[in-house]
Coordinates of C-alpha atoms in Angstrom, one line a residue:
M1 CA 0.1 -0.2 0.4
G2 CA 2.9 2.3 0.6
H3 CA 4.5 1.5 -2.4
G4 CA 1.0 2.3 -4.4
M5 CA 0.8 5.9 -2.5
A6 CA 4.2 7.0 -3.5
P7 CA 3.8 8.5 -7.0
A8 CA 0.7 10.5 -5.3
R9 CA 2.7 11.9 -3.3
R10 CA 5.2 12.6 -5.5
M11 CA 2.7 14.5 -8.0
K12 CA 1.8 16.3 -5.3
R13 CA 5.2 17.1 -4.2
R14 CA 5.9 18.3 -7.8
A15 CA 2.3 20.6 -7.7
A16 CA 3.6 22.3 -5.0
L17 CA 6.8 23.2 -6.4
A18 CA 5.8 24.5 -9.0
V19 CA 3.0 26.6 -7.1
G20 CA 6.1 28.0 -5.5
L21 CA 7.9 28.6 -8.7
L22 CA 5.3 31.4 -9.5
P23 CA 6.1 35.2 -8.9
L24 CA 4.5 36.1 -5.8
S25 CA 2.3 38.8 -7.7
A26 CA 1.1 35.6 -9.5
R27 CA -0.2 33.3 -6.7
A28 CA -1.9 36.1 -5.2
Q29 CA -3.9 37.2 -8.3
G30 CA -6.1 33.6 -7.8
S31 CA -7.0 35.0 -4.4
W32 CA -7.3 38.9 -4.3
P33 CA -8.4 41.1 -3.1
T34 CA -7.2 40.1 0.2
R35 CA -7.5 43.3 2.1
P36 CA -9.0 46.8 1.0
I37 CA -8.7 48.4 -2.1
R38 CA -7.5 52.1 -2.4
L39 CA -9.7 54.3 -4.9
V40 CA -8.1 57.5 -5.6
V41 CA -11.2 60.4 -6.3
P42 CA -8.9 63.4 -7.6
F43 CA -10.8 66.4 -6.5
A44 CA -12.4 67.2 -3.1
P45 CA -15.4 65.5 -1.4
G46 CA -19.0 66.6 -2.5
G47 CA -17.7 67.2 -6.2
T48 CA -19.9 64.9 -9.0
T49 CA -16.5 63.0 -9.3
D50 CA -16.4 62.5 -5.5
V51 CA -20.3 61.8 -5.7
V52 CA -19.9 58.7 -8.5
G53 CA -16.6 57.2 -7.1
R54 CA -18.6 56.9 -3.6
I55 CA -21.6 55.3 -5.2
V56 CA -19.6 52.4 -7.2
A57 CA -16.9 52.3 -4.3
E58 CA -19.6 51.0 -1.9
R59 CA -21.5 48.9 -3.6
L60 CA -17.8 47.4 -5.7
G61 CA -16.5 46.4 -2.1
A62 CA -20.2 44.5 -1.4
R63 CA -18.9 42.9 -4.2
L64 CA -15.6 41.9 -3.6
G65 CA -15.5 41.3 0.1
Q66 CA -13.2 43.7 0.8
P67 CA -13.9 47.8 1.5
V68 CA -13.5 50.3 -1.1
V69 CA -11.7 52.9 0.6
V70 CA -12.2 56.1 -1.7
E71 CA -9.5 58.6 -0.8
N72 CA -9.6 62.2 -2.2
R73 CA -6.5 63.8 -3.3
A74 CA -7.3 67.1 -5.3
G75 CA -4.8 69.1 -6.9
A76 CA -3.3 70.4 -10.4
G77 CA -5.9 69.7 -12.5
A78 CA -7.2 66.0 -11.0
T79 CA -3.4 65.1 -12.3
L80 CA -2.0 64.7 -9.0
G81 CA -4.3 61.9 -7.7
A82 CA -4.1 60.0 -11.4
Q83 CA 0.0 60.1 -11.1
Q84 CA -0.4 58.6 -7.7
V85 CA -2.1 55.5 -9.6
A86 CA -0.2 55.5 -12.1
R87 CA 3.3 55.0 -9.9
A88 CA 1.4 52.3 -8.0
E89 CA 2.1 48.6 -8.1
P90 CA -0.2 47.0 -10.5
D91 CA -1.4 44.4 -8.0
G92 CA -5.3 45.6 -7.7
Y93 CA -5.3 47.5 -4.3
A94 CA -5.0 51.3 -6.1
L95 CA -7.4 52.6 -8.2
V96 CA -8.8 56.1 -9.7
V97 CA -11.8 57.3 -11.0
S98 CA -10.1 58.3 -14.9
S99 CA -12.0 61.3 -16.0
S100 CA -12.8 63.9 -18.6
T101 CA -10.6 65.9 -16.6
S102 CA -7.7 63.9 -15.8
H103 CA -7.5 61.4 -18.6
G104 CA -9.3 64.0 -21.8
V105 CA -9.1 68.2 -20.7
S106 CA -5.7 68.5 -18.2
P107 CA -3.4 65.9 -20.9
A108 CA -4.1 68.9 -23.9
L109 CA -3.7 71.3 -21.1
Y110 CA -0.7 70.9 -18.6
P111 CA 2.5 70.8 -21.0
N112 CA 4.3 69.2 -18.4
I113 CA 1.7 66.4 -17.2
P114 CA 3.8 63.6 -15.3
Y115 CA 1.9 60.9 -16.7
D116 CA 0.4 59.3 -20.4
A117 CA -3.4 58.9 -20.3
L118 CA -3.1 56.0 -22.5
R119 CA 0.2 54.0 -21.8
D120 CA 0.4 54.8 -17.5
F121 CA -3.1 53.0 -17.5
T122 CA -4.8 49.9 -16.8
H123 CA -8.8 51.4 -18.1
I124 CA -11.1 49.3 -16.3
A125 CA -15.2 50.7 -17.1
M126 CA -16.6 54.1 -17.8
I127 CA -18.7 54.3 -14.6
A128 CA -20.9 57.7 -15.3
R129 CA -21.1 60.2 -18.1
S130 CA -22.9 63.6 -17.4
P131 CA -24.2 66.2 -19.7
S132 CA -23.8 69.7 -18.8
V133 CA -26.8 72.0 -19.0
L134 CA -27.8 75.5 -20.2
L135 CA -28.7 77.8 -17.6
V136 CA -29.8 81.7 -17.3
N137 CA -31.3 83.3 -14.6
P138 CA -35.1 83.1 -14.7
S139 CA -35.2 87.0 -14.8
S140 CA -33.8 86.8 -18.4
P141 CA -35.8 87.3 -21.2
V142 CA -33.9 84.5 -23.1
R143 CA -37.1 81.9 -22.4
T144 CA -35.4 79.3 -24.8
L145 CA -32.5 77.2 -26.5
A146 CA -33.7 79.6 -29.8
D147 CA -33.7 82.8 -28.1
F148 CA -30.5 82.2 -26.6
A149 CA -29.0 81.4 -30.0
A150 CA -30.7 84.6 -31.4
A151 CA -29.3 86.7 -28.9
A152 CA -25.8 85.7 -29.3
R153 CA -25.4 85.7 -33.1
A154 CA -26.7 89.6 -32.8
A155 CA -24.5 90.3 -30.2
G156 CA -21.6 88.2 -32.2
E157 CA -20.2 86.4 -28.5
I158 CA -21.6 84.4 -25.2
R159 CA -20.4 85.3 -22.4
F160 CA -20.6 82.3 -19.9
A161 CA -19.5 81.7 -16.1
V162 CA -17.4 78.6 -16.0
A163 CA -16.1 76.4 -13.4
G164 CA -12.8 76.2 -13.7
I165 CA -11.0 76.5 -17.1
G166 CA -10.3 73.5 -18.5
T167 CA -13.6 72.2 -16.9
S168 CA -15.7 69.9 -19.5
S169 CA -18.3 72.3 -19.0
H170 CA -16.4 74.7 -19.9
L171 CA -15.3 72.9 -23.3
A172 CA -19.0 72.6 -23.9
G173 CA -19.2 76.4 -23.7
V174 CA -16.2 76.9 -26.5
R175 CA -17.8 74.0 -28.7
L176 CA -21.6 75.6 -28.5
A177 CA -20.0 79.1 -29.6
G178 CA -18.0 77.0 -32.4
A179 CA -21.8 76.0 -33.2
L180 CA -23.3 79.4 -33.1
G181 CA -20.2 80.7 -35.0
V182 CA -20.4 83.1 -32.3
R183 CA -16.7 84.0 -29.9
T184 CA -16.6 83.5 -26.4
E185 CA -16.1 85.2 -23.2
S186 CA -15.6 82.5 -20.1
I187 CA -15.6 84.4 -17.0
P188 CA -14.0 81.7 -14.4
Y189 CA -14.2 80.8 -10.8
R190 CA -13.0 78.2 -8.7
G191 CA -16.0 76.0 -8.8
A192 CA -19.3 75.6 -9.6
G193 CA -20.5 76.9 -6.0
P194 CA -19.7 80.7 -6.5
A195 CA -20.6 80.7 -9.8
L196 CA -24.1 79.7 -9.8
T197 CA -24.3 81.7 -7.0
D198 CA -23.5 84.6 -9.0
L199 CA -25.8 83.5 -11.6
I200 CA -28.5 83.5 -9.3
G201 CA -27.8 87.0 -8.1
G202 CA -27.3 87.7 -11.6
V203 CA -23.9 88.9 -12.0
V204 CA -23.2 86.8 -14.8
P205 CA -25.9 86.2 -17.9
A206 CA -25.3 82.2 -18.2
M207 CA -23.7 79.7 -17.7
L208 CA -23.3 75.2 -18.4
D209 CA -22.7 73.6 -15.8
S210 CA -23.5 69.5 -14.6
L211 CA -26.3 68.3 -14.3
P212 CA -25.9 67.2 -10.6
S213 CA -25.2 70.5 -8.9
A214 CA -27.3 72.3 -11.7
G215 CA -30.4 70.3 -11.1
P216 CA -31.4 71.3 -7.7
H217 CA -31.5 75.1 -8.5
V218 CA -33.4 74.1 -11.8
R219 CA -36.3 72.0 -10.0
A220 CA -36.5 74.9 -7.0
G221 CA -37.2 77.6 -9.8
A222 CA -33.8 79.2 -9.1
L223 CA -32.3 79.0 -12.1
R224 CA -33.8 78.4 -16.0
A225 CA -32.4 75.7 -18.0
L226 CA -32.3 76.0 -22.1
A227 CA -30.9 73.0 -22.8
V228 CA -28.5 70.0 -22.0
S229 CA -25.2 68.9 -23.7
G230 CA -26.1 64.7 -23.9
A231 CA -27.1 63.0 -27.2
E232 CA -30.7 62.0 -25.5
R233 CA -32.5 63.8 -22.7
A234 CA -31.5 63.7 -19.9
G235 CA -33.8 61.1 -17.6
G236 CA -34.0 63.2 -14.5
F237 CA -34.9 66.2 -17.0
P238 CA -37.2 64.9 -19.5
D239 CA -38.5 68.3 -20.9
L240 CA -35.3 69.7 -21.6
P241 CA -33.8 69.5 -25.1
T242 CA -31.2 68.4 -26.3
L243 CA -28.6 71.1 -28.3
R244 CA -28.6 69.0 -31.0
E245 CA -32.6 68.9 -31.1
G246 CA -32.3 72.9 -31.3
G247 CA -29.8 72.6 -34.9
L248 CA -26.4 73.1 -33.2
D249 CA -23.9 70.2 -33.7
V250 CA -22.3 69.8 -30.0
V251 CA -22.7 66.8 -27.7
S252 CA -20.6 66.9 -24.8
Y253 CA -20.4 65.4 -21.6
A254 CA -18.2 64.5 -18.4
W255 CA -17.5 61.2 -18.3
F256 CA -16.0 59.3 -15.0
G257 CA -14.5 55.7 -15.0
I258 CA -12.6 52.6 -12.7
S259 CA -8.6 52.7 -14.1
G260 CA -5.8 51.0 -12.5
P261 CA -2.1 51.1 -13.2
A262 CA -0.5 49.4 -16.5
G263 CA 0.7 46.1 -16.0
L264 CA -2.5 45.4 -14.3
P265 CA -2.9 41.7 -14.6
A266 CA -5.9 40.4 -16.9
P267 CA -7.3 38.6 -13.7
I268 CA -7.7 41.2 -11.6
T269 CA -8.6 43.6 -15.0
D270 CA -11.6 41.1 -15.6
R271 CA -12.8 40.8 -12.4
L272 CA -13.2 44.1 -11.9
S273 CA -14.9 44.4 -15.4
R274 CA -17.4 41.9 -14.6
E275 CA -17.8 42.8 -10.9
I276 CA -18.7 46.9 -12.0
R277 CA -21.1 46.0 -15.0
A278 CA -22.8 44.0 -11.9
V279 CA -22.6 46.9 -10.3
L280 CA -24.2 48.9 -12.7
T281 CA -26.7 46.7 -14.0
D282 CA -28.8 47.3 -10.6
P283 CA -32.0 49.1 -11.1
A284 CA -31.1 50.9 -7.9
T285 CA -27.7 52.2 -8.7
R286 CA -28.6 52.7 -12.4
A287 CA -31.4 55.1 -11.1
R288 CA -29.0 56.9 -8.4
L289 CA -26.6 57.5 -11.1
E290 CA -29.3 58.7 -13.6
E291 CA -30.4 60.9 -11.1
L292 CA -26.9 62.3 -12.0
G293 CA -27.4 62.5 -15.3
G294 CA -27.1 59.5 -17.2
A295 CA -25.8 55.9 -17.0
P296 CA -23.0 55.4 -18.7
P297 CA -23.7 52.2 -22.1
D298 CA -22.4 49.0 -21.6
T299 CA -18.0 48.9 -21.3
T300 CA -15.6 46.2 -21.7
P301 CA -12.1 47.5 -20.5
E302 CA -11.2 47.6 -24.7
S303 CA -14.2 50.1 -25.4
Y304 CA -13.3 52.1 -22.4
T305 CA -9.7 52.3 -23.5
A306 CA -11.2 52.8 -27.3
F307 CA -13.4 55.8 -25.6
V308 CA -10.0 56.9 -23.8
R309 CA -8.4 57.1 -26.7
D310 CA -10.9 59.4 -28.7
E311 CA -11.5 61.8 -26.0
L312 CA -7.9 62.5 -25.9
A313 CA -8.1 63.2 -29.5
S314 CA -10.9 65.4 -29.8
F315 CA -10.0 67.2 -26.7
A316 CA -6.5 68.4 -27.6
P317 CA -7.2 70.5 -30.8
L318 CA -9.8 71.8 -28.9
V319 CA -7.8 73.5 -26.4
R320 CA -5.5 74.9 -28.7
A321 CA -7.9 76.4 -30.6
A322 CA -10.0 78.2 -27.3
G323 CA -6.2 79.2 -26.1
L324 CA -7.0 77.9 -23.1
Q325 CA -3.8 78.3 -20.2
P326 CA -3.4 75.9 -16.8
Q327 CA -5.0 78.0 -13.8

């Protein structure tokens, strides 16, 4: 009986030796995750990026069996937080909420950006997108998008407040002016809050802002919304036309996704992709994202990477044409 078991024991020892020869990272992938995952949000708490990141982090952590801990690292057009993850170990324990700012506008805006938005990241999934909304004060004689277009063409320009130079809403305004064939005069603020306050107070005539921050003011009647910049009407504001419906070929979104460092192992990337897809198809999560302006299309790592590549290509000439400079 002893002699009969020897071959089996030898096979087990060989298998154990083979596992021992594997790199530690390869062995760890099978049980990943075994500790909390850090999700860097490259903006201050309270903004749209932070809100979206926390919605997904809570639900993703529940599915992975480990907490996904949000860490806010704001600064330099979202490049500080993105850089931190680009330099992290590709072990699945450091992720970033990539966005139209950190992986779209900032690479074109900052000449010495410390990362390559494609080469230095593994892009996993888009998690949300939010159109901008064109806003005026309720006392304005401009009541419709057609009114706005006529007034802008008569003046030869549009003047609008922006939440920051190079934000997605700012570039939506640049695109809108181009579609109208007029100049732009943007009035920069340090955030959407102060800009909205001045718009409500009648200090500035118009603004483009993301739906999550502007929506409550529109519902309260403090601001008049004229149109949204999405390809379709926004779920939370079905009566608002799109800019395209008004004859202006402008489609613009702020978008958000989950990315990791370059070289993230395929098993971890695939697991994250599957779990994020499950989170986003949950009816309660999808309804919450719709409130913020729109849930994303179903994305894969390949399609999200291609999307980021296309956005980089579209933002670069727009930033140059607008003559934007980092603040």
